[in-house]
Amino acid sequence: MGSPLDSLFATSAATPDADGRRIPVLLPVALDQTYDYLLPADIEAPPGSFVLVPFGNQQRMGVVWDRSDQGGKSVDSKRLKVVIAVMDVPPLPALSMRFAEWVARYTLSPRGMVLRLMMSASTAFEPPPPKFGVQLVGEPPHRLTPGRQRVIEVARDGQVRAKSALAAEAAVSTAVIDGLVASGTLVDVELARPRLPVPDPDHVTGSFNPAQELAIHGLQASVDAGSFSVSLLDGITGSGKTEVYFEAVARALLKGRQVLILLPEIALTSGFADRFKRRFGAGAAEWHSSVGPAERGRVWLAAASGEARAVIGARSALFLPFSDLGLIVVDEEHDTAFKQEDRVSYQGRDMAVVRAHMGNFPLVLASATPSIESHVNARTGRYRHLKLGERYSGQLLPDVQAIDLKTDQPDRGRWLAPRLVSEIVTNMGKGEQSLLFLNRRGYAPLTLCRSCGHRIQCPQCSAWLVEHRFRQRLTCHHCGFHLPIPEKCPKCQTVGGLVACGPGIERVAEEVRERFPDARVAILSSDLTPSVKELREILGQIARGEADIVIGTQIVAKGHNFPGLTLVGIVDGDLGLGQADPRASERTFQLLHQVTGRAGRAEKAGRGFVQTHLPEHPVMQAIISGDREAFLDREIQLRQAAMLPPFGRLVSILVTARVKAEAEDYARLAARKSPPAARIEVLGPAEAPLAVIRGRHRFRLLVKAPKEVDLQAYLKAWLDALPQPKGDLRVQVDVDPYNFL
Ligand code: ADP
Ligand code: ZN
């Protein structure tokens, strides 16, 4: 018998014969072109086939492409390497190839790197582990040990069971089972591979309010039309958007099409999978970073074979090889978690639009606070705009008030204004839940020496170290560097002079415990509860009312339903506003709106309080008045006037190196060499606001152009003409950037 790998390969090729054919192969590496290989005459490998080929001195798996980049350049056939094997998996659909090419061109990434995203399920290409079980055959012999007897009792129903399961049920060791197999009483039987459950579009059909009916009608019409369209499902928190788009999902399933639901933070949205199951009677396949390798392989294959009817996934699920995708829903479409920044830097929501366009099927974008981009598309009529203006429960949105920190100051060293404290007291008196939100992990963002004024910085980043008192460390949030909390100033050596400045979530928790010693406090922060399981548990406790005061970072903003929550306090409403980011206002608005929207979702009305130094700021005004349209009008006007997205496009080019001068010189050279073009502006280079991360100096260029300009062509011509970056110099191109730090 050969190795298990042998069974994988249709044929193993030895030497090419004269009839060998040339085929182009794209490899999942940082290369933008296909390479020709020879396919032995006795092997079939139509375009899309996954093949194993020699590459350098290793073997790699790639995909037979349907267009060659080497066709004309004719490398002598005799010098071509030979395909080693064809993998026994469904071929990559042509649509996936086109999508890979499109994403690569748009993001200025090598095609191979996009293909790599499409192949990130290594176990799909391995032979499935044969699963054997055992079954009772014939009559068991007389005179058995009690253990064996118990096994027979259990197995008497004739079912096939895994050995371990049978052993557990009969309370014996697997050795007992093996003994019975050896004596011929039990036989090994191959277990059928469990199939994915099939969601039933008609499992539960509810009743809807008139606004929901209208939206459902609109979405179903899009699905029925069976062609590309984008619908923006714009409904306030609790308006029942999920229930609405589930009806569109049902319609697509009914038509036999595959459905993909993208969520920003899927690992935390365990409630979502359950909800899907309740509606459709069967769970959807899941695809995100916490899905283990074996399951990834299974889902990948099921997407390709069509067995997976519905997938719930993070942004990377877009790159699954769906055989017949017919609907994508992007929930919380405004969420910046859809943007990937490393390697291929893409905006998942935008690429979902592209994918739907290529597949000629409808797309639904859902949010309570849609992005400015989507609002503009809705206003210009490119997207169908479906609004849900009321909560399903009939409950009004919370009444939100500003607490002006200039006049209503917290006591020294405290972070909660007297007004907010007394509101929490009242709320607790009524037996209702309160939430305090601060988007900052740790205890304090800065540690300062009272004696010499020294601020403790990260040795490899231009950032302060954040105190994490619970873990007894100062930590850098950019590189993970940490040290124990020092007793004396690292600079002047004064003992006991270090003071924590500013609040982080742990410090707010400390204040809450002091002020409300009897309250049951729950803290939600990714660093205090690193495991998803624990986080889910705490979320569950909060939902069941087992906490009086919840303190959380942005984790709490993400679509959780806390029925007993009636008061939300934003500790620092101004936190996101100071950043060098064209979307700062938009993002602050979205975040504050989403967080305050957690209040009062069940029977009781909710209230929100935003502590701010800027009560007149348009974002605060919009949050307080609830006048979203006025905010949008203003924000859209500002963007238009400045030609910022979505009216103009931005591309960030980040040049980094260990030696500052190298990064700076290259960035300057790049700017000098930028080809003059009428409507394209190249700004910078400028030192990035985070000038150093992990010891690498960072310089940024920003390219700005009107939407109609083919910026990719411009960039490609420009960047290709620049000298190859040498040494550790790195150039990262980010089309449609969301990060300006
Ligand atoms: P959104 O996604 O807009 O925040 P959800 O879809 O989560 O809103 O709905 C809010 C709450 O109202 C949920 O508890 C949901 O189960 C309930 N709900 C919404 N629509 C219906 C409906 N048609 N029938 C029954 N319950 C509904
Ligand atoms: Zn650092």
mmCIF file of C-alpha atoms in Angstrom, residues 319-439:
data_model
loop_
_atom_site.group_PDB
_atom_site.id
_atom_site.type_symbol
_atom_site.label_atom_id
_atom_site.label_comp_id
_atom_site.label_asym_id
_atom_site.label_seq_id
_atom_site.Cartn_x
_atom_site.Cartn_y
_atom_site.Cartn_z
ATOM 1 C CA PHE A 319 -13.508 34.002 -1.248
ATOM 2 C CA LEU A 320 -15.119 30.598 -0.836
ATOM 3 C CA PRO A 321 -15.537 28.775 -4.156
ATOM 4 C CA PHE A 322 -19.345 28.905 -4.194
ATOM 5 C CA SER A 323 -20.760 26.946 -7.098
ATOM 6 C CA ASP A 324 -24.062 28.798 -7.265
ATOM 7 C CA LEU A 325 -24.119 31.827 -5.017
ATOM 8 C CA GLY A 326 -27.369 33.733 -5.471
ATOM 9 C CA LEU A 327 -27.577 36.217 -2.585
ATOM 10 C CA ILE A 328 -25.213 38.018 -0.232
ATOM 11 C CA VAL A 329 -26.314 39.864 2.876
ATOM 12 C CA VAL A 330 -23.803 42.163 4.562
ATOM 13 C CA ASP A 331 -25.071 42.863 8.054
ATOM 14 C CA GLU A 332 -23.733 45.888 9.978
ATOM 15 C CA GLU A 333 -22.425 47.036 6.628
ATOM 16 C CA HIS A 334 -20.918 50.205 8.148
ATOM 17 C CA ASP A 335 -18.570 48.196 10.344
ATOM 18 C CA THR A 336 -14.902 48.769 9.620
ATOM 19 C CA ALA A 337 -14.169 45.159 10.563
ATOM 20 C CA PHE A 338 -15.053 44.409 6.938
ATOM 21 C CA LYS A 339 -11.844 46.094 5.941
ATOM 22 C CA GLN A 340 -8.803 43.856 5.840
ATOM 23 C CA GLU A 341 -5.508 45.619 6.187
ATOM 24 C CA ASP A 342 -2.763 43.054 5.902
ATOM 25 C CA ARG A 343 -1.583 41.332 2.739
ATOM 26 C CA VAL A 344 -4.428 41.850 0.298
ATOM 27 C CA SER A 345 -6.046 44.920 1.721
ATOM 28 C CA TYR A 346 -9.682 44.872 0.704
ATOM 29 C CA GLN A 347 -13.004 46.225 1.929
ATOM 30 C CA GLY A 348 -15.226 43.159 2.274
ATOM 31 C CA ARG A 349 -18.459 45.066 1.857
ATOM 32 C CA ASP A 350 -17.293 46.666 -1.360
ATOM 33 C CA MET A 351 -15.943 43.404 -2.708
ATOM 34 C CA ALA A 352 -19.294 41.804 -1.898
ATOM 35 C CA VAL A 353 -20.882 44.330 -4.237
ATOM 36 C CA VAL A 354 -18.373 43.361 -6.900
ATOM 37 C CA ARG A 355 -18.998 39.663 -6.350
ATOM 38 C CA ALA A 356 -22.758 40.148 -6.618
ATOM 39 C CA HIS A 357 -22.300 42.161 -9.780
ATOM 40 C CA MET A 358 -20.159 39.454 -11.345
ATOM 41 C CA GLY A 359 -22.585 36.743 -10.305
ATOM 42 C CA ASN A 360 -25.515 38.893 -11.403
ATOM 43 C CA PHE A 361 -27.460 38.415 -8.189
ATOM 44 C CA PRO A 362 -28.837 40.729 -5.497
ATOM 45 C CA LEU A 363 -27.025 42.022 -2.459
ATOM 46 C CA VAL A 364 -28.495 43.349 0.777
ATOM 47 C CA LEU A 365 -26.619 45.810 2.973
ATOM 48 C CA ALA A 366 -28.133 46.108 6.437
ATOM 49 C CA SER A 367 -27.374 48.597 9.174
ATOM 50 C CA ALA A 368 -28.886 50.944 11.726
ATOM 51 C CA THR A 369 -26.166 53.431 10.844
ATOM 52 C CA PRO A 370 -25.263 52.900 7.197
ATOM 53 C CA SER A 371 -21.949 54.195 5.936
ATOM 54 C CA ILE A 372 -21.847 57.555 4.181
ATOM 55 C CA GLU A 373 -20.840 55.644 1.056
ATOM 56 C CA SER A 374 -24.033 53.614 1.121
ATOM 57 C CA HIS A 375 -26.179 56.621 1.980
ATOM 58 C CA VAL A 376 -24.845 58.466 -1.028
ATOM 59 C CA ASN A 377 -25.510 55.469 -3.247
ATOM 60 C CA ALA A 378 -29.036 55.274 -1.866
ATOM 61 C CA ARG A 379 -29.626 58.987 -2.400
ATOM 62 C CA THR A 380 -28.436 58.852 -5.986
ATOM 63 C CA GLY A 381 -30.649 55.868 -6.648
ATOM 64 C CA ARG A 382 -27.919 53.339 -7.286
ATOM 65 C CA TYR A 383 -29.091 51.390 -4.267
ATOM 66 C CA ARG A 384 -32.677 50.638 -3.412
ATOM 67 C CA HIS A 385 -33.357 52.265 -0.036
ATOM 68 C CA LEU A 386 -35.559 50.275 2.354
ATOM 69 C CA LYS A 387 -36.242 51.953 5.664
ATOM 70 C CA LEU A 388 -37.511 50.603 8.943
ATOM 71 C CA GLY A 389 -38.236 53.593 11.126
ATOM 72 C CA GLU A 390 -39.640 51.938 14.200
ATOM 73 C CA ARG A 391 -38.607 49.290 16.623
ATOM 74 C CA TYR A 392 -40.494 46.043 16.331
ATOM 75 C CA SER A 393 -41.431 46.291 19.992
ATOM 76 C CA GLY A 394 -42.882 49.749 19.403
ATOM 77 C CA GLN A 395 -40.389 51.087 21.917
ATOM 78 C CA LEU A 396 -38.946 54.487 21.055
ATOM 79 C CA LEU A 397 -35.228 54.982 20.558
ATOM 80 C CA PRO A 398 -33.580 56.038 23.802
ATOM 81 C CA ASP A 399 -33.699 59.646 24.809
ATOM 82 C CA VAL A 400 -30.077 60.813 24.704
ATOM 83 C CA GLN A 401 -28.658 63.772 26.614
ATOM 84 C CA ALA A 402 -25.227 65.314 26.723
ATOM 85 C CA ILE A 403 -23.386 65.787 29.984
ATOM 86 C CA ASP A 404 -21.131 68.799 29.508
ATOM 87 C CA LEU A 405 -17.887 67.926 31.248
ATOM 88 C CA LYS A 406 -16.913 71.598 31.359
ATOM 89 C CA THR A 407 -19.764 72.363 33.754
ATOM 90 C CA ASP A 408 -20.610 68.975 35.228
ATOM 91 C CA GLN A 409 -17.147 67.826 36.185
ATOM 92 C CA PRO A 410 -16.296 64.515 37.768
ATOM 93 C CA ASP A 411 -14.333 64.763 41.033
ATOM 94 C CA ARG A 412 -10.561 64.703 40.750
ATOM 95 C CA GLY A 413 -9.317 61.294 39.719
ATOM 96 C CA ARG A 414 -12.849 60.220 38.906
ATOM 97 C CA TRP A 415 -14.407 59.808 35.475
ATOM 98 C CA LEU A 416 -18.151 59.737 36.036
ATOM 99 C CA ALA A 417 -19.917 63.077 36.297
ATOM 100 C CA PRO A 418 -22.231 63.553 39.305
ATOM 101 C CA ARG A 419 -25.248 63.631 37.003
ATOM 102 C CA LEU A 420 -24.420 60.262 35.474
ATOM 103 C CA VAL A 421 -23.773 58.745 38.898
ATOM 104 C CA SER A 422 -27.132 59.841 40.226
ATOM 105 C CA GLU A 423 -28.898 58.519 37.133
ATOM 106 C CA ILE A 424 -27.272 55.123 37.683
ATOM 107 C CA VAL A 425 -28.360 55.170 41.323
ATOM 108 C CA THR A 426 -31.934 55.817 40.257
ATOM 109 C CA ASN A 427 -31.784 53.156 37.572
ATOM 110 C CA MET A 428 -30.445 50.560 39.987
ATOM 111 C CA GLY A 429 -33.164 51.549 42.420
ATOM 112 C CA LYS A 430 -35.679 50.513 39.784
ATOM 113 C CA GLY A 431 -33.881 47.203 39.407
ATOM 114 C CA GLU A 432 -32.798 48.014 35.851
ATOM 115 C CA GLN A 433 -29.500 47.462 34.104
ATOM 116 C CA SER A 434 -26.982 50.193 33.204
ATOM 117 C CA LEU A 435 -24.118 50.135 30.709
ATOM 118 C CA LEU A 436 -20.993 52.291 30.828
ATOM 119 C CA PHE A 437 -19.078 52.459 27.598
ATOM 120 C CA LEU A 438 -15.467 53.456 27.097
ATOM 121 C CA ASN A 439 -13.595 52.476 24.009
#
